[in-house]
CSV table of N, CA and C in Angstrom, one decimal:
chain,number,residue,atom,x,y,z
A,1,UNK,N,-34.3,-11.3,-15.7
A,1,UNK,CA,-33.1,-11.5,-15.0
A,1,UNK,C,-31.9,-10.9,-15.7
A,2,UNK,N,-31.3,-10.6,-15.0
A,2,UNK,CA,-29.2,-10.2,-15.6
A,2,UNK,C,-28.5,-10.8,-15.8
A,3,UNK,N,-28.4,-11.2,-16.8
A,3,UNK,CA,-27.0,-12.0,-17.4
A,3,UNK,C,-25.8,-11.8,-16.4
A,4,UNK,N,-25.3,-11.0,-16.2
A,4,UNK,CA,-24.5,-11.1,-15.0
A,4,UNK,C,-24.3,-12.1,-13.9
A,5,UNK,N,-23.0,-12.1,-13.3
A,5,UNK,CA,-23.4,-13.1,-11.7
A,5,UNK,C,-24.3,-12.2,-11.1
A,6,UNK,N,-24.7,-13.2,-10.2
A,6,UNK,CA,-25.1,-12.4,-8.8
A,6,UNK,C,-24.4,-11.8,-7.6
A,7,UNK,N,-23.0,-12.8,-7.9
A,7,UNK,CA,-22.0,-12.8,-6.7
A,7,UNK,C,-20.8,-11.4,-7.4
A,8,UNK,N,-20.6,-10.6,-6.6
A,8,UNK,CA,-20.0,-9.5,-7.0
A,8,UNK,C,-18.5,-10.3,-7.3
A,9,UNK,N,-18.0,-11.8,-6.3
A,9,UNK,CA,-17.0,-11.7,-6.5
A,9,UNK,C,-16.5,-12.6,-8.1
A,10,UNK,N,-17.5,-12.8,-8.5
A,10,UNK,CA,-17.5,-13.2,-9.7
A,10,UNK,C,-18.0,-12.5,-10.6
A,11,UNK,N,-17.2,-12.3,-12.0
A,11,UNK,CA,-17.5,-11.0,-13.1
A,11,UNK,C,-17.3,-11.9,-14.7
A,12,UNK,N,-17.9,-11.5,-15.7
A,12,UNK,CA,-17.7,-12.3,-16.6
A,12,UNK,C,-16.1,-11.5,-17.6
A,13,UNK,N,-15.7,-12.7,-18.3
A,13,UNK,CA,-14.5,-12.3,-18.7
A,13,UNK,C,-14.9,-11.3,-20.0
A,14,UNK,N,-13.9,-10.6,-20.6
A,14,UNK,CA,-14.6,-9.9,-22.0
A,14,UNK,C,-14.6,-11.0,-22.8
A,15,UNK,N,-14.3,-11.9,-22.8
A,15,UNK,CA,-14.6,-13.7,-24.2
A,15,UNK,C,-16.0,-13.7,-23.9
A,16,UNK,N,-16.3,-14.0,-22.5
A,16,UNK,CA,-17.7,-13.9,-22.1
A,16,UNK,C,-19.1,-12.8,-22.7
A,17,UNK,N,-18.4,-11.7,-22.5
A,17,UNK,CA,-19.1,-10.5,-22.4
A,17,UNK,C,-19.5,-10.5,-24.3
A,18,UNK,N,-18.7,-10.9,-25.1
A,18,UNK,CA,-18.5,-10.5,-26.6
A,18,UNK,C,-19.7,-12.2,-26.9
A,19,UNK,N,-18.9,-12.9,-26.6
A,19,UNK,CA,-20.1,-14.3,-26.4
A,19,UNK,C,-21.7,-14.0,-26.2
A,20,UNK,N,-21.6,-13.7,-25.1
A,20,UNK,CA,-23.4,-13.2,-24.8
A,20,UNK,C,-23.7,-12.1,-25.3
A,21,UNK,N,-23.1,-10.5,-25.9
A,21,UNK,CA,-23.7,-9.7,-26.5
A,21,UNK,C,-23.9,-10.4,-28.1
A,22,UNK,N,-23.0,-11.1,-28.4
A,22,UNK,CA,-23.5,-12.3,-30.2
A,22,UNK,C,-24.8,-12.3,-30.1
A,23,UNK,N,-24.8,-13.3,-29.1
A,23,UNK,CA,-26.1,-14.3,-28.9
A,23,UNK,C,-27.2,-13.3,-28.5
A,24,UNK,N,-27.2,-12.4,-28.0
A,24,UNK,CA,-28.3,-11.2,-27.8
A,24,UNK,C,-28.7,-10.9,-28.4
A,25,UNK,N,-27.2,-9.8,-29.8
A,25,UNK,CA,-27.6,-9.3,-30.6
A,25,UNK,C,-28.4,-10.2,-32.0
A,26,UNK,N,-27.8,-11.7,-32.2
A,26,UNK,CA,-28.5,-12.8,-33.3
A,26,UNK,C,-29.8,-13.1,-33.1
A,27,UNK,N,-30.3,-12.9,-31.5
A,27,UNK,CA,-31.6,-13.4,-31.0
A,27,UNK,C,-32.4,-12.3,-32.0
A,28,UNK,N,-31.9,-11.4,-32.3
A,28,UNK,CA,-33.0,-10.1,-32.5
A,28,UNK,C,-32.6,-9.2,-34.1
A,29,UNK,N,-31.4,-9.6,-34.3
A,29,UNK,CA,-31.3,-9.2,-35.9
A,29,UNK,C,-30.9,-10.4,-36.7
A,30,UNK,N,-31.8,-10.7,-37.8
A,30,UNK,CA,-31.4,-11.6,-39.0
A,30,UNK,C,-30.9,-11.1,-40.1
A,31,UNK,N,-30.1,-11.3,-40.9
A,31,UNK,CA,-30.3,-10.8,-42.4
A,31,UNK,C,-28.5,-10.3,-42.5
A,32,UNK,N,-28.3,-9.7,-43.5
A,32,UNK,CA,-27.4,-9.7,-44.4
A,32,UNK,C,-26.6,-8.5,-43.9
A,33,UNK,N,-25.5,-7.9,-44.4
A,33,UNK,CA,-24.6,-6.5,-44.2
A,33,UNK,C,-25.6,-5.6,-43.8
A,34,UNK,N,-26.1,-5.5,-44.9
A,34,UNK,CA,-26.9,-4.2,-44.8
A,34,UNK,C,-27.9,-4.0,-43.0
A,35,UNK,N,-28.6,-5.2,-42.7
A,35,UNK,CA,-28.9,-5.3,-41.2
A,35,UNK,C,-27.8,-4.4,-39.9
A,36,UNK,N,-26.8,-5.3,-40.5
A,36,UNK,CA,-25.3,-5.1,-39.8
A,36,UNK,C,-25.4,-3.7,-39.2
A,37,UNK,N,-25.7,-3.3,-40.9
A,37,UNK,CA,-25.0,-1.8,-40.4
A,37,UNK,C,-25.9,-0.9,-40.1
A,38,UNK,N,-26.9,-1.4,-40.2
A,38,UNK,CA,-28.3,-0.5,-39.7
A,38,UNK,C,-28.4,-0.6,-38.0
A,39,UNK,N,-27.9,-2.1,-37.3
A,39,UNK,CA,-27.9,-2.5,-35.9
A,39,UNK,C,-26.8,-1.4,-35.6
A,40,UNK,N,-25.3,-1.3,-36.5
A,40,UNK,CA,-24.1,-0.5,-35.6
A,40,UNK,C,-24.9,0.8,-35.7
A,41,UNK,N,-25.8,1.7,-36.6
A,41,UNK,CA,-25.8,2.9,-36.7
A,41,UNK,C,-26.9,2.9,-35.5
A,42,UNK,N,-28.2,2.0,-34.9
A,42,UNK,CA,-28.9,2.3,-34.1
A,42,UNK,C,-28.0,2.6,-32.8
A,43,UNK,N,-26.7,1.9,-32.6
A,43,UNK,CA,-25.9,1.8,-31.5
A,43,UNK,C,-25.4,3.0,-31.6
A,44,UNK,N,-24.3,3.9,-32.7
A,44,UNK,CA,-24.1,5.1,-32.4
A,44,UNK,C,-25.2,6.4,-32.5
A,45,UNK,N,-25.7,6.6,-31.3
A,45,UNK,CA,-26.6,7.7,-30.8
A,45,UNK,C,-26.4,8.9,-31.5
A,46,UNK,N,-24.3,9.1,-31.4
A,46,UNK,CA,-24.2,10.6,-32.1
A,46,UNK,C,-23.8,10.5,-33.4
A,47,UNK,N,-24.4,9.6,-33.8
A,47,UNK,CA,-24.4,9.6,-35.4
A,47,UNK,C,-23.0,9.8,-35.8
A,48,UNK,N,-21.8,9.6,-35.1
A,48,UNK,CA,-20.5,9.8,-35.6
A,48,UNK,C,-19.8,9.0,-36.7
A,49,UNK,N,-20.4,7.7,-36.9
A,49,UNK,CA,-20.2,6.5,-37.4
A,49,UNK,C,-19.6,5.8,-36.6
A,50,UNK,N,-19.0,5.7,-35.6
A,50,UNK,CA,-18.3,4.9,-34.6
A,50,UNK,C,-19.4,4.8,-33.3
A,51,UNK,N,-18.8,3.8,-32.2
A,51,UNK,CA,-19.4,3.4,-31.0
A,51,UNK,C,-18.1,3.4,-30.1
A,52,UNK,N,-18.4,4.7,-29.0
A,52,UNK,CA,-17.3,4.6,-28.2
A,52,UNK,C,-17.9,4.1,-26.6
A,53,UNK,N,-17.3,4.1,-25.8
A,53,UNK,CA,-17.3,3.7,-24.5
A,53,UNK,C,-18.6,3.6,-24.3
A,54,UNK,N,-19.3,5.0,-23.9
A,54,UNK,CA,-20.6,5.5,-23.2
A,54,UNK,C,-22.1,4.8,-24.3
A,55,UNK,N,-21.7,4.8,-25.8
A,55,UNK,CA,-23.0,3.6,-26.2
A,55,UNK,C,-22.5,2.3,-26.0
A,56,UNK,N,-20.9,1.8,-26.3
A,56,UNK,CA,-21.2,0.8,-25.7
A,56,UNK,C,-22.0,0.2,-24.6
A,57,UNK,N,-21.7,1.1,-23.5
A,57,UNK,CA,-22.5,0.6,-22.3
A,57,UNK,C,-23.9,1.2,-22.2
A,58,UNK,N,-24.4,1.5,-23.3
A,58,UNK,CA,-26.0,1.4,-23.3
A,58,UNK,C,-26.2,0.4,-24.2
A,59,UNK,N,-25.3,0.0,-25.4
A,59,UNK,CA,-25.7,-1.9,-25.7
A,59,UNK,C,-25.6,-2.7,-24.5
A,60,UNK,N,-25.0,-2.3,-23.6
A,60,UNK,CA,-24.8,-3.8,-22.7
A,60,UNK,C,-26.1,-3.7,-22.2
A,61,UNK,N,-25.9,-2.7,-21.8
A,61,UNK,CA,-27.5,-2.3,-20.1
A,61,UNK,C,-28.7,-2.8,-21.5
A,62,UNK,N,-28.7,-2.7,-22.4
A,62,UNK,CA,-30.0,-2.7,-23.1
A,62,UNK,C,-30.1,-4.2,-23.2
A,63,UNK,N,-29.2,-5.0,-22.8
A,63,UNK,CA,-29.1,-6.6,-23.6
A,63,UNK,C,-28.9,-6.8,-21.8
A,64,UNK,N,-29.1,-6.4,-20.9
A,64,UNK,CA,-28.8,-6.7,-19.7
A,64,UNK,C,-27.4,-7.2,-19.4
A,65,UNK,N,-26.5,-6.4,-19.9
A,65,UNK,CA,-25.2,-7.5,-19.6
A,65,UNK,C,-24.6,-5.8,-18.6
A,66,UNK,N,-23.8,-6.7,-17.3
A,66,UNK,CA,-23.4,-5.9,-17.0
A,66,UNK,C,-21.9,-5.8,-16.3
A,67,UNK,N,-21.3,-4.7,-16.7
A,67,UNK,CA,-20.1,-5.5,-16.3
A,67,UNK,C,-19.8,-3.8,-16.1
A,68,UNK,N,-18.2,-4.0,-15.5
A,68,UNK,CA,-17.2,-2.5,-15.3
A,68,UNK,C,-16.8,-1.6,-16.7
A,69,UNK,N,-16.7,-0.5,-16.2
A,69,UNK,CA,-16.9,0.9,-17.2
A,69,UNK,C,-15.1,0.3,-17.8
A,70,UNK,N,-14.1,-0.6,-16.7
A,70,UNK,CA,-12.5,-0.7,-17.6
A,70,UNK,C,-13.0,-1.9,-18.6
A,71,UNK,N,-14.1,-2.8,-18.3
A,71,UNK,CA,-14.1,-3.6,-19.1
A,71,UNK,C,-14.8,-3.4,-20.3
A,72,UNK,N,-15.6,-2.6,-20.6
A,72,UNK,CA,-16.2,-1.9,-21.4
A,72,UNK,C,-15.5,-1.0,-22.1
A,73,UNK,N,-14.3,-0.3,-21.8
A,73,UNK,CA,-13.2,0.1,-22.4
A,73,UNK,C,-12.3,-1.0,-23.1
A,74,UNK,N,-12.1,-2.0,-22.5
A,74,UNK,CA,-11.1,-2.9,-22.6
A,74,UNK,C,-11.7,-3.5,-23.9
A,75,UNK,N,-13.1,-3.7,-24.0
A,75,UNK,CA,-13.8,-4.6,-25.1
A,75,UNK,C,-13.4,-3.0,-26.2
A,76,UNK,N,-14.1,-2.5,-26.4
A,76,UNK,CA,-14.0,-0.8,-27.2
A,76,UNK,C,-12.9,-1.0,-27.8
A,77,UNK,N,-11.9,-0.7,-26.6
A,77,UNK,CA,-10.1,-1.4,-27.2
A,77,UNK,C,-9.8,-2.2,-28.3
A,78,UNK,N,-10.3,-2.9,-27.9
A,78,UNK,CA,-9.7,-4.2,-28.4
A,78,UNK,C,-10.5,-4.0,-30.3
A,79,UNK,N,-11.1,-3.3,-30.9
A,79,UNK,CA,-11.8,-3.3,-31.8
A,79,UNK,C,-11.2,-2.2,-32.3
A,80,UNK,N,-11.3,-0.9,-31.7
A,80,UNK,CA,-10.5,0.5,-32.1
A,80,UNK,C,-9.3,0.4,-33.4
A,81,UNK,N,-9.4,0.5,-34.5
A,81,UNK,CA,-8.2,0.5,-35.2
A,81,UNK,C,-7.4,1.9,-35.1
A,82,UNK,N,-8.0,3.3,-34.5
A,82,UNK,CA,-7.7,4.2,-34.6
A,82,UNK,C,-6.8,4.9,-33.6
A,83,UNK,N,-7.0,3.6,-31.9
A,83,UNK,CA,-6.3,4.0,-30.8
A,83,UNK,C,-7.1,5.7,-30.4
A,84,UNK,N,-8.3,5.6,-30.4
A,84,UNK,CA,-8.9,6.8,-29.8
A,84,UNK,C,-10.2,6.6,-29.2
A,85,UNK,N,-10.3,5.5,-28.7
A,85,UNK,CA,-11.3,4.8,-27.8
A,85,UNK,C,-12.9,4.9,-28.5
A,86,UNK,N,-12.5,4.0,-30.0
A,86,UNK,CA,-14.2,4.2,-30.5
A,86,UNK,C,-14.2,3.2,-31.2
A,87,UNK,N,-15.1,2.2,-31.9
A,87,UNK,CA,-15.1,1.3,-33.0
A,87,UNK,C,-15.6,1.9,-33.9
A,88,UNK,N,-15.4,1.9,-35.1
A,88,UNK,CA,-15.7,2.5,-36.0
A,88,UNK,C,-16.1,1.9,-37.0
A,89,UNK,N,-17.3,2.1,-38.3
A,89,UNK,CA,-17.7,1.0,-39.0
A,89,UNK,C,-16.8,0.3,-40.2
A,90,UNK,N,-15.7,1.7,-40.6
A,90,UNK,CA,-15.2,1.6,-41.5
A,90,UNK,C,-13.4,0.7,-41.0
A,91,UNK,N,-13.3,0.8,-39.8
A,91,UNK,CA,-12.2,0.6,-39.2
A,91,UNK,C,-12.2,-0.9,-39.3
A,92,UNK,N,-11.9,-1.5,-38.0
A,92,UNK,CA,-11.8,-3.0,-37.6
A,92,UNK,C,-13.5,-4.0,-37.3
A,93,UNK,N,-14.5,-2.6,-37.1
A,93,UNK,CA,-15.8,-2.9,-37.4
A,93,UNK,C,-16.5,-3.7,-38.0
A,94,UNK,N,-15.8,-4.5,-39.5
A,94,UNK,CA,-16.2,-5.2,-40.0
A,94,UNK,C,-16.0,-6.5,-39.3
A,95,UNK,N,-14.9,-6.4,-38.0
A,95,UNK,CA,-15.1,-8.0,-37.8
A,95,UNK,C,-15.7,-7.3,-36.5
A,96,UNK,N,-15.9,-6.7,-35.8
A,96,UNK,CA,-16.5,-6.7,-34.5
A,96,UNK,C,-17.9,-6.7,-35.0
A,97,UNK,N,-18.4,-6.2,-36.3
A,97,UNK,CA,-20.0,-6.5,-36.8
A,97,UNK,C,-20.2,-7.7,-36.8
A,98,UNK,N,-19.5,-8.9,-36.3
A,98,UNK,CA,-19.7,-10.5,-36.2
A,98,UNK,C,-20.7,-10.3,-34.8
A,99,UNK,N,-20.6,-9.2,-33.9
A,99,UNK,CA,-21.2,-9.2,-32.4
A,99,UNK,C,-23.0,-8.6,-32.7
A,100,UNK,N,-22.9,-7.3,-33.9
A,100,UNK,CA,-23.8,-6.7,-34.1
A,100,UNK,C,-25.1,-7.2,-35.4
């Protein structure tokens, strides 16, 4: 099943969305920094060091969470120390690795 509603007119908030990706990502990685940063580097695909928009939304779909391409920005946002739409490991990363 989809973590999501079923009812289109209901959407989960991003407190929501950061809540259930935790609890997804904790279900399935244990262990120390080093885990951390092995989970953020499986998430960036282009090996950039950062996770921008387009892998975020292949962590969601992979953890079933699904939600809008602004809210998926809006989460990305909110982590970005750089203001150029990416999380980055070395940036604000250390506290969004509380999710990963």
């Amino acid at each position: 099943g989809r973590d999501s509603f079923d009812n289109p007119a209901m959407s989960l908030t991003n407190k929501q969305v950061l809540k259930l990706l935790r609890h997804k990502v904790n279900q399935r990685v244990k262990g120390g920094p080093g885990v951390l940063r092995r989970s953020f580097a499986h998430f960036d695909k282009d090996g950039s060091g950062a996770i921008d928009s387009s892998e975020m939304k292949e962590v969601l779909q992979k953890f079933n969470i699904e939600i809008s391409d602004e809210q998926i920005e809006d989460i990305v946002n909110q982590f970005d120390s750089h203001g150029i739409g990416e999380i980055d490991y070395n940036g604000k990363a250390p506290i969004c690795m509380k999710l990963f």
